[in-house]
Tab-separated table of C-alpha atoms in Angstrom:
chain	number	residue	atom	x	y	z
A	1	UNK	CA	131.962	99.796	91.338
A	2	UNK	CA	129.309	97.268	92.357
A	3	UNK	CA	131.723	94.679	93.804
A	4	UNK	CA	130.912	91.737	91.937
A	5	UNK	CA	133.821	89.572	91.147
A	6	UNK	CA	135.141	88.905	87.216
A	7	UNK	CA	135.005	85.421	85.710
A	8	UNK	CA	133.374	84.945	82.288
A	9	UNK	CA	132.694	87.506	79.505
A	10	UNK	CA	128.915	87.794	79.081
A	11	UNK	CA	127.901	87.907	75.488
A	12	UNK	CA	124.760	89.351	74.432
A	13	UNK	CA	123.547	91.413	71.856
A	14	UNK	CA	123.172	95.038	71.569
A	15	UNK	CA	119.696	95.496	73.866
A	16	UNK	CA	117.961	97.533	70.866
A	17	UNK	CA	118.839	94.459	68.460
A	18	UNK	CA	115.547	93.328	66.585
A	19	UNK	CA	117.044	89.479	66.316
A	20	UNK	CA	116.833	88.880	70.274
A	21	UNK	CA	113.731	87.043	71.041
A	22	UNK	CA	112.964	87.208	74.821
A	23	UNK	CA	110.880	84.453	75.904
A	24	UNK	CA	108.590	86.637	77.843
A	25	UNK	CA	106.213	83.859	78.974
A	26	UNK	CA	108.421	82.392	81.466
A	27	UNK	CA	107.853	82.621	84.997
A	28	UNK	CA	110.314	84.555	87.301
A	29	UNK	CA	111.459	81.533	88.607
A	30	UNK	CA	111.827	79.702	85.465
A	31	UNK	CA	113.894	82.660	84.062
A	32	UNK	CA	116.143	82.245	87.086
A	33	UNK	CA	116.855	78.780	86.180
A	34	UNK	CA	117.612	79.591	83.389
A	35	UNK	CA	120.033	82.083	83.368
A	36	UNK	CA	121.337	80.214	86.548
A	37	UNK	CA	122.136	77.585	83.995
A	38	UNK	CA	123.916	79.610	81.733
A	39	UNK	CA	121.471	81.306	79.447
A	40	UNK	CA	122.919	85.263	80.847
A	41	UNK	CA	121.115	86.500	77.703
A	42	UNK	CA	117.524	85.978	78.706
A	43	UNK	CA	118.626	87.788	82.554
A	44	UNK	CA	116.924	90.947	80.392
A	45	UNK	CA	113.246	89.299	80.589
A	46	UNK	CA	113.660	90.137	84.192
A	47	UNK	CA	114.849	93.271	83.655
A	48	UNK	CA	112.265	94.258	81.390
A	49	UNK	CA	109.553	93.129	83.583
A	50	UNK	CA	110.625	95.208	86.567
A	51	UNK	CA	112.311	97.786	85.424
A	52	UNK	CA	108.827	100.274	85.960
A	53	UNK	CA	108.022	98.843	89.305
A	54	UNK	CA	111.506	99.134	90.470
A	55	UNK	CA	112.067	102.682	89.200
A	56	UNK	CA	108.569	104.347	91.009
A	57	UNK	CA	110.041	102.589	94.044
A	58	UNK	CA	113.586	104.573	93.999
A	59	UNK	CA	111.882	107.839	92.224
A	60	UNK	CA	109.234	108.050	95.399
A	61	UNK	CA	112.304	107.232	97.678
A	62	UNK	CA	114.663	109.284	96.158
A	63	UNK	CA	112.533	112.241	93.712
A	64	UNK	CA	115.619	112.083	91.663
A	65	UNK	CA	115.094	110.597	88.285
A	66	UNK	CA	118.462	109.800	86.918
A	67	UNK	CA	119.714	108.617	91.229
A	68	UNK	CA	117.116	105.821	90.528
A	69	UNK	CA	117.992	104.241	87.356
A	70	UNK	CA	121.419	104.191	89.061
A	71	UNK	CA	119.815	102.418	91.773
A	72	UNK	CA	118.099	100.098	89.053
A	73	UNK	CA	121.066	99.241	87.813
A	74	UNK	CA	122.473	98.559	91.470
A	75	UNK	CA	119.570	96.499	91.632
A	76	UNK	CA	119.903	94.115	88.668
A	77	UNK	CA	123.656	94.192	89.505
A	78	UNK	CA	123.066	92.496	93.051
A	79	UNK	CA	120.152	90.388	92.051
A	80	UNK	CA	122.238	89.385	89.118
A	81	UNK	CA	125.315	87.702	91.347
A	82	UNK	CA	122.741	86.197	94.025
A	83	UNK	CA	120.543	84.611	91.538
A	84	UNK	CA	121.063	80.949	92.721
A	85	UNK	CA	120.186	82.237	96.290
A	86	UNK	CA	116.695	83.257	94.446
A	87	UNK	CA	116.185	79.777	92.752
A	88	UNK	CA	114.787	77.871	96.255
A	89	UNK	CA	112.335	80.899	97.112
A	90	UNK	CA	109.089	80.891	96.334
A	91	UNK	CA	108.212	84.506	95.560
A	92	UNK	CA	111.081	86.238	93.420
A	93	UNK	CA	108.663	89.256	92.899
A	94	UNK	CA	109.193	90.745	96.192
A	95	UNK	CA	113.621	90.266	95.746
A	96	UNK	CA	113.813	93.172	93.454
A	97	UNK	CA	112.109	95.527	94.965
A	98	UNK	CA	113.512	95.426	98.242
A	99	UNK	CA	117.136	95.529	97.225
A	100	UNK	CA	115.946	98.829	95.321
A	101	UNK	CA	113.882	100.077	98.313
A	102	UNK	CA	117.418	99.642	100.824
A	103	UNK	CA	119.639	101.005	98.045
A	104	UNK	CA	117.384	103.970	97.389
A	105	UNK	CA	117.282	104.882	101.455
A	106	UNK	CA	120.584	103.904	101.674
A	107	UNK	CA	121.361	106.886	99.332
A	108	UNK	CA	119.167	108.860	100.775
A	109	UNK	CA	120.495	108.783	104.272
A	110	UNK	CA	123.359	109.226	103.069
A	111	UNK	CA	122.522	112.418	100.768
A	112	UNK	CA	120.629	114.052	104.121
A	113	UNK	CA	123.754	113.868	105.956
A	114	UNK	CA	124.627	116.941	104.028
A	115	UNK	CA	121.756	118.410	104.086
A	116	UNK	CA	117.924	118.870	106.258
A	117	UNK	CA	116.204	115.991	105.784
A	118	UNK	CA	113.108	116.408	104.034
A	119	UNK	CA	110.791	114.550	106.596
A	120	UNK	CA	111.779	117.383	108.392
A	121	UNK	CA	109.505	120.132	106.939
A	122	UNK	CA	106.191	120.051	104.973
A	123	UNK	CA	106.111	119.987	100.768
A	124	UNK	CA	102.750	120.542	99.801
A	125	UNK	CA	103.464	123.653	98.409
A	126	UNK	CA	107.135	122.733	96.393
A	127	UNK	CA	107.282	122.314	92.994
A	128	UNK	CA	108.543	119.285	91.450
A	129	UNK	CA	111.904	117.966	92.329
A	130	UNK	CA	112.839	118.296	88.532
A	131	UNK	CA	111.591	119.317	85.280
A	132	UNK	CA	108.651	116.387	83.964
A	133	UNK	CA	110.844	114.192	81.487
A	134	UNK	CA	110.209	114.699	77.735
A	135	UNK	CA	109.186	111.172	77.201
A	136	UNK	CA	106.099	111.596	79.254
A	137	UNK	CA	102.494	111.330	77.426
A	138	UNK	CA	101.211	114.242	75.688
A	139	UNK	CA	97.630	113.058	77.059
A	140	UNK	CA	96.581	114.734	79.729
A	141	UNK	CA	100.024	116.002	80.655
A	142	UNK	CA	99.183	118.756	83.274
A	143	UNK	CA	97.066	116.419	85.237
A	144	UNK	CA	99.450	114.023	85.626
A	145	UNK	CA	102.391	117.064	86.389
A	146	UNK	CA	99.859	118.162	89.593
A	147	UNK	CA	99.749	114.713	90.495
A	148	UNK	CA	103.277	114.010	90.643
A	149	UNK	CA	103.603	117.287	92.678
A	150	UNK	CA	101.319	116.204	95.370
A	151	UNK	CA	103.049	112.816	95.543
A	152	UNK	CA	106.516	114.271	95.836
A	153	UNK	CA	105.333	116.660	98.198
A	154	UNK	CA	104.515	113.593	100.246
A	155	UNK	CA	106.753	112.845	103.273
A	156	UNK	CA	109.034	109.836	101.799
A	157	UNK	CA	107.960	107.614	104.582
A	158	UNK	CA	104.337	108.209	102.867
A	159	UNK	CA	105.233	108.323	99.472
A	160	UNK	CA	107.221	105.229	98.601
A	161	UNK	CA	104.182	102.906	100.748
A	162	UNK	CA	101.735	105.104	98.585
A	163	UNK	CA	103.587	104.142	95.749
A	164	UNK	CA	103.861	100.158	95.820
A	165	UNK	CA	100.447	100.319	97.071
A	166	UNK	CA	98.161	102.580	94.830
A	167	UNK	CA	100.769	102.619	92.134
A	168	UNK	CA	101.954	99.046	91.492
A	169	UNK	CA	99.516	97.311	93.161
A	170	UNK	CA	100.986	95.259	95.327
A	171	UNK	CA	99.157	93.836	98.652
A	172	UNK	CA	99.718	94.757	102.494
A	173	UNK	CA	102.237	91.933	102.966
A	174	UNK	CA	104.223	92.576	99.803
A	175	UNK	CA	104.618	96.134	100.547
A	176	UNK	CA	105.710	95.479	104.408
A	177	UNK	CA	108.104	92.830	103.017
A	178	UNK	CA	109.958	95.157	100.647
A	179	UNK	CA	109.903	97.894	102.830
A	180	UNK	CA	110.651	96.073	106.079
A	181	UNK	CA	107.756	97.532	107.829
A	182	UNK	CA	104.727	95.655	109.974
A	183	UNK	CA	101.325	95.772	108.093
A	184	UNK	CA	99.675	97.916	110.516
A	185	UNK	CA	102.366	100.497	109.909
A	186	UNK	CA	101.749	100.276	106.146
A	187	UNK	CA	98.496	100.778	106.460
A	188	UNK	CA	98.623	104.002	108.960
A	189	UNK	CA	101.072	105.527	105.747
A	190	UNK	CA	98.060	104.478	103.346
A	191	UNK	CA	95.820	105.818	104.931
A	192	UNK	CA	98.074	109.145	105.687
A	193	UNK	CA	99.363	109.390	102.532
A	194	UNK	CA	95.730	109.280	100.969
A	195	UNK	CA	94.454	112.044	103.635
A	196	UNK	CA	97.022	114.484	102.676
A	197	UNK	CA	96.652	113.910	99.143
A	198	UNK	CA	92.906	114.469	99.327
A	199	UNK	CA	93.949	117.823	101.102
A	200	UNK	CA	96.218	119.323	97.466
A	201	UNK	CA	94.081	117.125	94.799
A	202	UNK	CA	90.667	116.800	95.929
A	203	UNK	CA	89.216	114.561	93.818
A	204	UNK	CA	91.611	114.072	90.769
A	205	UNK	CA	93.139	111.151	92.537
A	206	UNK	CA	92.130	108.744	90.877
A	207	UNK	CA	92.291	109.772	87.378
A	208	UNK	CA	95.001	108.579	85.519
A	209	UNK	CA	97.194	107.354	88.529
A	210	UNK	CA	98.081	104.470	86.687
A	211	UNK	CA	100.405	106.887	84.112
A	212	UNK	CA	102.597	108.037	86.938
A	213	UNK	CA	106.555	107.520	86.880
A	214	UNK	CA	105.649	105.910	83.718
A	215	UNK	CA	109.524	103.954	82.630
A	216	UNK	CA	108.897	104.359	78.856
A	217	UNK	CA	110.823	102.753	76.338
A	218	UNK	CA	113.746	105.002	76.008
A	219	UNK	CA	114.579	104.749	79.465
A	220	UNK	CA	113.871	101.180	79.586
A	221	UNK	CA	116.027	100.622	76.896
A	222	UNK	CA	119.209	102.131	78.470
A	223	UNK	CA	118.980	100.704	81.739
A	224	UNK	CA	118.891	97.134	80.132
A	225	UNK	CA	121.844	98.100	78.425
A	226	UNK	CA	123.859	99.431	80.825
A	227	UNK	CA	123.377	96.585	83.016
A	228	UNK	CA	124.851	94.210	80.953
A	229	UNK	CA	127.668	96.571	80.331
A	230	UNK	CA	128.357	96.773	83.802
A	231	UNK	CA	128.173	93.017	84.385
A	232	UNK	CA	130.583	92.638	81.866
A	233	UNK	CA	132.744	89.754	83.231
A	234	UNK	CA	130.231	88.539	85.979
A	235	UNK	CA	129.380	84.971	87.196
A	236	UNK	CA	126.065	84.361	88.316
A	237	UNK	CA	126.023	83.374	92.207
A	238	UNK	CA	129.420	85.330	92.292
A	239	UNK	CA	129.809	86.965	96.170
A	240	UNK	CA	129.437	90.852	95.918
């Protein structure tokens, strides 16, 4: 399905196995080297280590979330057979996260073909998209549920620039980069985005923003797996 060619058989253990130990203290770029070199297994440090800030960028695209761990895995998949491409640039942070961001609005054009597209009409007063997962904190549970409304009620053009900004943290450029926007227009959808939530919130903003689309364990867990089950019999720098 992803179009990545077969070569050689990538062994790795089971992603839940207790006798893997990551070496979590690499850079991106060393990691790249390194798996660019032949060590496939340690490809899940990545994973691991973007797997949340990849999945609020498809969930605030998409407000679908089992459509964006597919698009996760998408994501890895791609990366995955153009790692060599990655090795000479300076900033791998910014790679994943726009492959997600085009494959999430790729599917999402795509789904609106069938149907109105939601930047069409106002959401501020729809419920959630889908029922909040069971994996989400018992602390202060209907906060964050109101919270997740108003953001999915957001326009997506709002929402996903809302997200990478308030969300993950990331800086003017970075967001324009992944989203292949200018900075001022990021910052008009900030500010936008932060108006209209001010308008359904009020003040609860702020709260506990940092526990939304939380990618717990569980879900973590399964995308790592199914990655490598996907890759299979991939070779890294492999055309797609």
């Amino acid at each position: 399905q992803s179009g990545v060619s077969e070569a050689v058989v990538v062994a790795r253990p089971a992603a839940s196995s207790p006798t893997l130990a990551l070496p979590t203290q690499l850079s991106d770029e060393s990691v790249v080297e390194r798996v660019c070199a032949g060590e496939v297994e340690i490809f899940e440090v990545l994973m691991r280590r973007y797997n949340q800030r990849l999945f609020r960028v498809a969930q605030s695209i998409l407000n679908d979330e089992l459509e964006a761990e597919d698009v996760l895995q998408e994501t890895y998949l791609r990366a995955f057979v153009h790692l060599e491409s990655f090795e000479a640039r300076a900033a791998f942070s910014t790679r994943p996260p726009t492959i997600a961001a085009h494959e999430a609005l790729g599917r999402r054009r795509k789904r609106n073909r069938c149907r109105p597209s939601e930047d069409s009409a106002s959401h501020l007063d729809r419920a959630p998209a889908s029922a909040p997962s069971p994996e989400r904190r018992a602390g202060s549970r209907e906060l964050r549920r109101a919270l997740e409304a108003a953001i999915q009620a957001l326009r997506p053009s709002y929402r996903v620039v809302f997200v990478l900004r308030e969300l993950e943290g990331m800086n003017t450029r970075e967001t324009a980069e992944v989203l292949g926007l200018s900075r001022t227009l990021v910052k008009v959808r900030l500010h936008r985005a932060r108006r209209a939530l001010r308008a359904s919130v009020d003040e609860r903003l702020g709260c506990d923003v940092g526990e939304l689309y939380g990618f717990y364990l569980e879900r973590c867990d399964r995308v790592v797996a199914a990655v490598f089950e996907r890759l299979g019999a991939v070779e890294v720098g492999s055309a797609s």
